[in-house]
Each structure stands twice: as C-alpha cells, then as structure tokens.
Amino acid sequence: MALQQEDIKALEQTRQRLLNLTANIASLKADFQRGAPLPEYSSIMTSSSILSTNIQSVTDHLAANSELLSRIVAFPSTNFPGRTQEGLLLQLLRKKLEPQVETWVDEGRNLQIDGAEGGEDIEETWKWAADWIGPRIREYAANEATDEYTWEERASGDVDNVNTGLKDEEDTDDEDEDEEEEDDDEVMGGMGKRAEKKKAKAPEKGVTRKDGRVRTKEEILRFATSGVI
C-alpha cells in the first residue's frame, strides 16, 4: 500500500519531534556534566520543563498516528549504502525491541496498570483529605488564628516569659498616651495649657464678598436653603 501525502507528513513530524527530544536530552546531560557540582536550580527547572513538553508532544503524536506507525515497515532501496551504514540498517529492519528498551516498556506498562488499579485508592484519599481539612480549618480560624503563642509554647506552661514581639494596639496606645502626658507635664508644667489649646476652637472662616462684607458658611447654607440671610 503506497503512502499518502498525509502519511509522509506524519512521518516527517515524527522524525522532527524525536530529533528535538534527543537534542533536549543531550543538552540536559551536557549541563550536568559541565556543572560544578550541579547547574543552577532555575536552569535545571527550565530544561526539565522543556523536556517534559517535548516528551508529551512525542507521546501525543505517536498516539494520534499509532495506526499508521503500526503498519509501516522500512525497506531499504537498492541504492542504500548497506555496507557503510550497516548499523543503521539493522536498527531499521529489526522487528523486536532492544533488551534494554523492552525492559523500559515493560516497566512503563506495569506502572500504567498499577495506576489504573490504584485509582479508587487515590479517590478515597482525596475524599478523606477533603472531609478532614474543612473542620480543621474551622477549628484553626475559631481557636488558633488569634493565639499569639504556638502549641509548643502553650504546652511548656511558661507563656509569660515567651517573647513573641507582639503587643496589643490598646496597650501600645495607652503607653504612648502616658508618655505624651509625662512630656507635656515636664515641658509645659501640666496639662492645663495643652488642654486649653485643644479645647479652644479656631474661629470659623467666612467668605468675603466683593463689597467687603463677610458671610459665614452657616449664613450661606441658610440662604441657599431658605433664601433668608
């Protein structure tokens, strides 16, 4: 059966994606070999992310074209350099996987089977976690969120000597007011003058008309609402 144009395009895409994946693996391997002792964490994470993307791309492509790839068989043409490229020719014509690759495939299939069988256990674990986390969050919000001490400090029974670095705002405000009062007493000889200054209100500013007469805000508002000055 002759290959269609779409089949050739799919094969070319397979070759290109495998080439990208191979180059990515080689680059990551070279980074580890050159690193002293290891590459930077950000570089490793970037390379790992690219590698994961390429693997997923190859996997999706092979799954989408599995029917085509399963029926295609490689046959060398008469002008293929079989003597100089014998190793490549044997790789293309072999019908069984290499022993190491076959081991990897078996391990992957076993992991897939184990994952499928353990699906119910994972669901039960998530359900248990969801049922547990709700009441725990409510308990923390109601009883623990406002506590200035840890559980270990509470268990020690000596919370009075624990330096948390925290103070109530009311206590801080009271201390500030006491300090201000003491400063006022020392500088001004008592609170009398300060209290008088606070109680004394500044005269209400008015609006000066063009003829020189001054109208207060109260008079202006009364005129605006009732028309009476």
CSV table of C-alpha atoms in Angstrom, one decimal:
chain,number,residue,atom,x,y,z
A,1,MET,CA,0.0,0.0,0.0
A,2,ALA,CA,1.5,3.3,-1.1
A,3,LEU,CA,1.9,6.1,1.4
A,4,GLN,CA,-0.3,9.1,1.1
A,5,GLN,CA,1.0,12.7,1.4
A,6,GLU,CA,-0.6,12.8,4.9
A,7,ASP,CA,1.3,9.7,5.9
A,8,ILE,CA,4.6,11.2,4.7
A,9,LYS,CA,3.9,14.4,6.6
A,10,ALA,CA,3.1,12.4,9.8
A,11,LEU,CA,6.4,10.5,9.4
A,12,GLU,CA,8.3,13.8,9.0
A,13,GLN,CA,6.7,15.2,12.0
A,14,THR,CA,7.7,12.1,14.0
A,15,ARG,CA,11.3,12.5,12.9
A,16,GLN,CA,11.4,16.2,13.8
A,17,ARG,CA,9.8,15.7,17.2
A,18,LEU,CA,12.1,12.8,18.1
A,19,LEU,CA,15.1,14.9,16.9
A,20,ASN,CA,14.0,17.8,19.2
A,21,LEU,CA,13.6,15.4,22.1
A,22,THR,CA,17.1,13.8,21.5
A,23,ALA,CA,18.7,17.3,21.4
A,24,ASN,CA,16.9,18.3,24.6
A,25,ILE,CA,18.1,15.2,26.4
A,26,ALA,CA,21.7,15.7,25.1
A,27,SER,CA,21.7,19.4,26.2
A,28,LEU,CA,20.4,18.5,29.7
A,29,LYS,CA,23.1,15.8,30.0
A,30,ALA,CA,25.8,18.2,28.9
A,31,ASP,CA,24.6,20.8,31.5
A,32,PHE,CA,25.0,18.2,34.3
A,33,GLN,CA,28.4,17.2,33.1
A,34,ARG,CA,29.7,20.8,32.9
A,35,GLY,CA,28.1,21.9,36.2
A,36,ALA,CA,30.4,22.2,39.2
A,37,PRO,CA,29.0,20.4,41.0
A,38,LEU,CA,25.5,21.0,39.5
A,39,PRO,CA,23.8,23.6,37.3
A,40,GLU,CA,21.7,26.3,38.9
A,41,TYR,CA,18.3,25.3,40.1
A,42,SER,CA,16.5,27.6,37.7
A,43,SER,CA,18.4,26.2,34.8
A,44,ILE,CA,17.5,22.6,35.8
A,45,MET,CA,13.8,23.5,36.1
A,46,THR,CA,13.8,25.2,32.7
A,47,SER,CA,15.4,22.3,31.0
A,48,SER,CA,13.1,19.8,32.8
A,49,SER,CA,10.1,21.8,31.7
A,50,ILE,CA,11.2,21.8,28.1
A,51,LEU,CA,12.0,18.1,28.3
A,52,SER,CA,8.6,17.3,29.7
A,53,THR,CA,6.9,19.4,27.0
A,54,ASN,CA,8.8,17.5,24.3
A,55,ILE,CA,8.0,14.1,25.8
A,56,GLN,CA,4.3,15.0,25.9
A,57,SER,CA,4.4,16.2,22.4
A,58,VAL,CA,6.0,13.0,21.1
A,59,THR,CA,3.6,10.9,23.2
A,60,ASP,CA,0.5,12.7,21.8
A,61,HIS,CA,1.8,12.5,18.3
A,62,LEU,CA,2.6,8.7,18.5
A,63,ALA,CA,-0.8,8.1,20.0
A,64,ALA,CA,-2.6,10.1,17.2
A,65,ASN,CA,-0.7,8.2,14.5
A,66,SER,CA,-0.5,4.7,16.1
A,67,GLU,CA,-2.4,3.0,13.3
A,68,LEU,CA,-0.1,4.4,10.6
A,69,LEU,CA,3.1,3.6,12.5
A,70,SER,CA,2.0,0.1,13.3
A,71,ARG,CA,1.6,-0.9,9.7
A,72,ILE,CA,4.6,0.9,8.2
A,73,VAL,CA,7.6,-1.3,7.5
A,74,ALA,CA,11.0,0.0,6.5
A,75,PHE,CA,12.6,-1.4,3.3
A,76,PRO,CA,15.9,-0.2,2.1
A,77,SER,CA,16.2,0.9,-1.5
A,78,THR,CA,18.7,-0.6,-3.9
A,79,ASN,CA,21.0,2.4,-3.6
A,80,PHE,CA,21.1,2.4,0.2
A,81,PRO,CA,24.7,2.2,1.4
A,82,GLY,CA,24.2,-1.1,3.3
A,83,ARG,CA,27.9,-1.7,3.8
A,84,THR,CA,28.8,1.7,5.3
A,85,GLN,CA,25.5,2.1,7.2
A,86,GLU,CA,25.0,-1.5,8.3
A,87,GLY,CA,24.3,-0.5,11.9
A,88,LEU,CA,21.6,1.9,11.0
A,89,LEU,CA,20.1,-0.6,8.5
A,90,LEU,CA,19.9,-3.3,11.2
A,91,GLN,CA,18.2,-0.9,13.6
A,92,LEU,CA,15.6,0.0,10.9
A,93,LEU,CA,14.9,-3.7,10.0
A,94,ARG,CA,14.8,-5.2,13.4
A,95,LYS,CA,11.4,-6.5,14.5
A,96,LYS,CA,12.0,-6.7,18.2
A,97,LEU,CA,12.9,-4.1,20.7
A,98,GLU,CA,16.4,-4.0,22.2
A,99,PRO,CA,16.6,-5.8,25.6
A,100,GLN,CA,17.1,-2.5,27.5
A,101,VAL,CA,14.3,-0.8,25.6
A,102,GLU,CA,12.0,-3.8,26.1
A,103,THR,CA,12.6,-3.6,29.9
A,104,TRP,CA,11.7,0.1,29.9
A,105,VAL,CA,8.5,-0.6,28.0
A,106,ASP,CA,7.5,-3.4,30.5
A,107,GLU,CA,8.2,-1.1,33.4
A,108,GLY,CA,6.0,1.6,31.8
A,109,ARG,CA,3.2,-0.8,31.2
A,110,ASN,CA,3.3,-2.1,34.8
A,111,LEU,CA,3.2,1.5,36.1
A,112,GLN,CA,0.2,2.2,33.9
A,113,ILE,CA,-1.6,-1.0,35.2
A,114,ASP,CA,-0.7,-0.1,38.8
A,115,GLY,CA,-2.0,3.4,38.4
A,116,ALA,CA,-5.3,2.2,36.9
A,117,GLU,CA,-5.8,-0.3,39.8
A,118,GLY,CA,-5.0,2.3,42.4
A,119,GLY,CA,-7.4,4.9,41.1
A,120,GLU,CA,-10.0,4.1,43.7
A,121,ASP,CA,-7.5,4.4,46.5
A,122,ILE,CA,-6.5,7.9,45.2
A,123,GLU,CA,-10.1,8.9,45.1
A,124,GLU,CA,-10.6,7.7,48.7
A,125,THR,CA,-7.5,9.6,49.8
A,126,TRP,CA,-8.8,12.8,48.3
A,127,LYS,CA,-12.2,12.3,49.8
A,128,TRP,CA,-10.7,11.7,53.3
A,129,ALA,CA,-8.5,14.8,52.9
A,130,ALA,CA,-11.4,16.9,51.9
A,131,ASP,CA,-13.5,15.7,54.9
A,132,TRP,CA,-10.6,16.3,57.3
A,133,ILE,CA,-9.4,19.7,56.1
A,134,GLY,CA,-12.8,21.5,56.4
A,135,PRO,CA,-13.3,21.0,60.2
A,136,ARG,CA,-9.6,21.6,60.8
A,137,ILE,CA,-9.6,25.0,59.1
A,138,ARG,CA,-12.7,26.0,61.1
A,139,GLU,CA,-11.1,25.0,64.3
A,140,TYR,CA,-7.9,27.0,63.4
A,141,ALA,CA,-9.9,30.1,62.5
A,142,ALA,CA,-12.1,29.9,65.6
A,143,ASN,CA,-9.5,28.9,68.3
A,144,GLU,CA,-5.9,29.2,67.0
A,145,ALA,CA,-5.6,32.0,64.5
A,146,THR,CA,-5.7,34.8,67.1
A,147,ASP,CA,-3.4,33.0,69.5
A,148,GLU,CA,0.0,34.7,70.0
A,149,TYR,CA,1.7,31.5,71.2
A,150,THR,CA,2.5,28.3,69.4
A,151,TRP,CA,1.3,24.9,70.6
A,152,GLU,CA,4.8,24.1,71.9
A,153,GLU,CA,4.9,27.3,73.9
A,154,ARG,CA,1.4,26.6,75.4
A,155,ALA,CA,2.5,23.1,76.3
A,156,SER,CA,5.6,24.3,78.2
A,157,GLY,CA,3.3,26.2,80.6
A,158,ASP,CA,5.5,29.2,80.7
A,159,VAL,CA,3.9,31.6,78.2
A,160,ASP,CA,4.5,34.6,80.4
A,161,ASN,CA,8.3,34.5,79.7
A,162,VAL,CA,7.9,34.0,75.9
A,163,ASN,CA,8.9,37.0,73.9
A,164,THR,CA,6.6,37.0,70.9
A,165,GLY,CA,7.4,40.5,69.7
A,166,LEU,CA,3.7,41.3,69.7
A,167,LYS,CA,1.8,43.9,71.6
A,168,ASP,CA,-1.9,44.8,71.7
A,169,GLU,CA,-2.7,48.0,70.0
A,170,GLU,CA,-4.7,49.2,73.0
A,171,ASP,CA,-1.7,48.7,75.3
A,172,THR,CA,0.6,50.5,72.9
A,173,ASP,CA,-1.8,53.4,72.6
A,174,ASP,CA,-2.1,53.7,76.4
A,175,GLU,CA,1.7,53.7,76.7
A,176,ASP,CA,2.0,56.3,74.0
A,177,GLU,CA,-0.6,58.5,75.7
A,178,ASP,CA,1.1,58.1,79.1
A,179,GLU,CA,4.4,59.2,77.6
A,180,GLU,CA,2.9,62.2,75.9
A,181,GLU,CA,1.2,63.2,79.2
A,182,GLU,CA,4.5,63.0,81.0
A,183,ASP,CA,6.3,65.0,78.3
A,184,ASP,CA,3.6,67.7,78.5
A,185,ASP,CA,3.9,67.9,82.3
A,186,GLU,CA,7.6,68.3,82.1
A,187,VAL,CA,7.7,70.9,79.3
A,188,MET,CA,4.6,72.9,80.0
A,189,GLY,CA,4.2,72.3,83.7
A,190,GLY,CA,0.9,70.4,83.5
A,191,MET,CA,-1.9,69.6,81.2
A,192,GLY,CA,-3.7,72.9,81.6
A,193,LYS,CA,-2.2,74.8,78.7
A,194,ARG,CA,-2.4,71.8,76.4
A,195,ALA,CA,-6.0,71.1,77.3
A,196,GLU,CA,-6.9,74.8,76.8
A,197,LYS,CA,-5.3,74.8,73.4
A,198,LYS,CA,-7.2,71.7,72.4
A,199,LYS,CA,-10.5,73.0,73.6
A,200,ALA,CA,-10.1,76.4,72.0
A,201,LYS,CA,-11.6,76.2,68.6
A,202,ALA,CA,-10.3,78.3,65.7
A,203,PRO,CA,-12.8,80.9,64.6
A,204,GLU,CA,-14.9,79.8,61.7
A,205,LYS,CA,-13.7,81.1,58.4
A,206,GLY,CA,-16.1,83.0,56.3
A,207,VAL,CA,-16.4,84.1,52.7
A,208,THR,CA,-15.6,87.7,51.8
A,209,ARG,CA,-17.9,89.3,49.3
A,210,LYS,CA,-16.8,92.0,46.8
A,211,ASP,CA,-18.3,94.7,48.9
A,212,GLY,CA,-16.2,93.7,51.9
A,213,ARG,CA,-18.9,92.0,53.9
A,214,VAL,CA,-18.1,88.6,55.4
A,215,ARG,CA,-20.6,85.8,55.3
A,216,THR,CA,-20.1,82.6,57.4
A,217,LYS,CA,-20.7,79.1,55.9
A,218,GLU,CA,-23.8,78.8,58.2
A,219,GLU,CA,-25.3,82.0,56.7
A,220,ILE,CA,-24.5,80.9,53.2
A,221,LEU,CA,-26.2,77.5,53.7
A,222,ARG,CA,-29.2,79.1,55.4
A,223,PHE,CA,-29.6,81.5,52.4
A,224,ALA,CA,-29.2,78.6,49.9
A,225,THR,CA,-32.0,76.6,51.6
A,226,SER,CA,-34.4,79.3,52.8
A,227,GLY,CA,-33.5,82.4,51.0
A,228,VAL,CA,-33.2,84.3,54.3
A,229,ILE,CA,-29.9,85.9,55.4
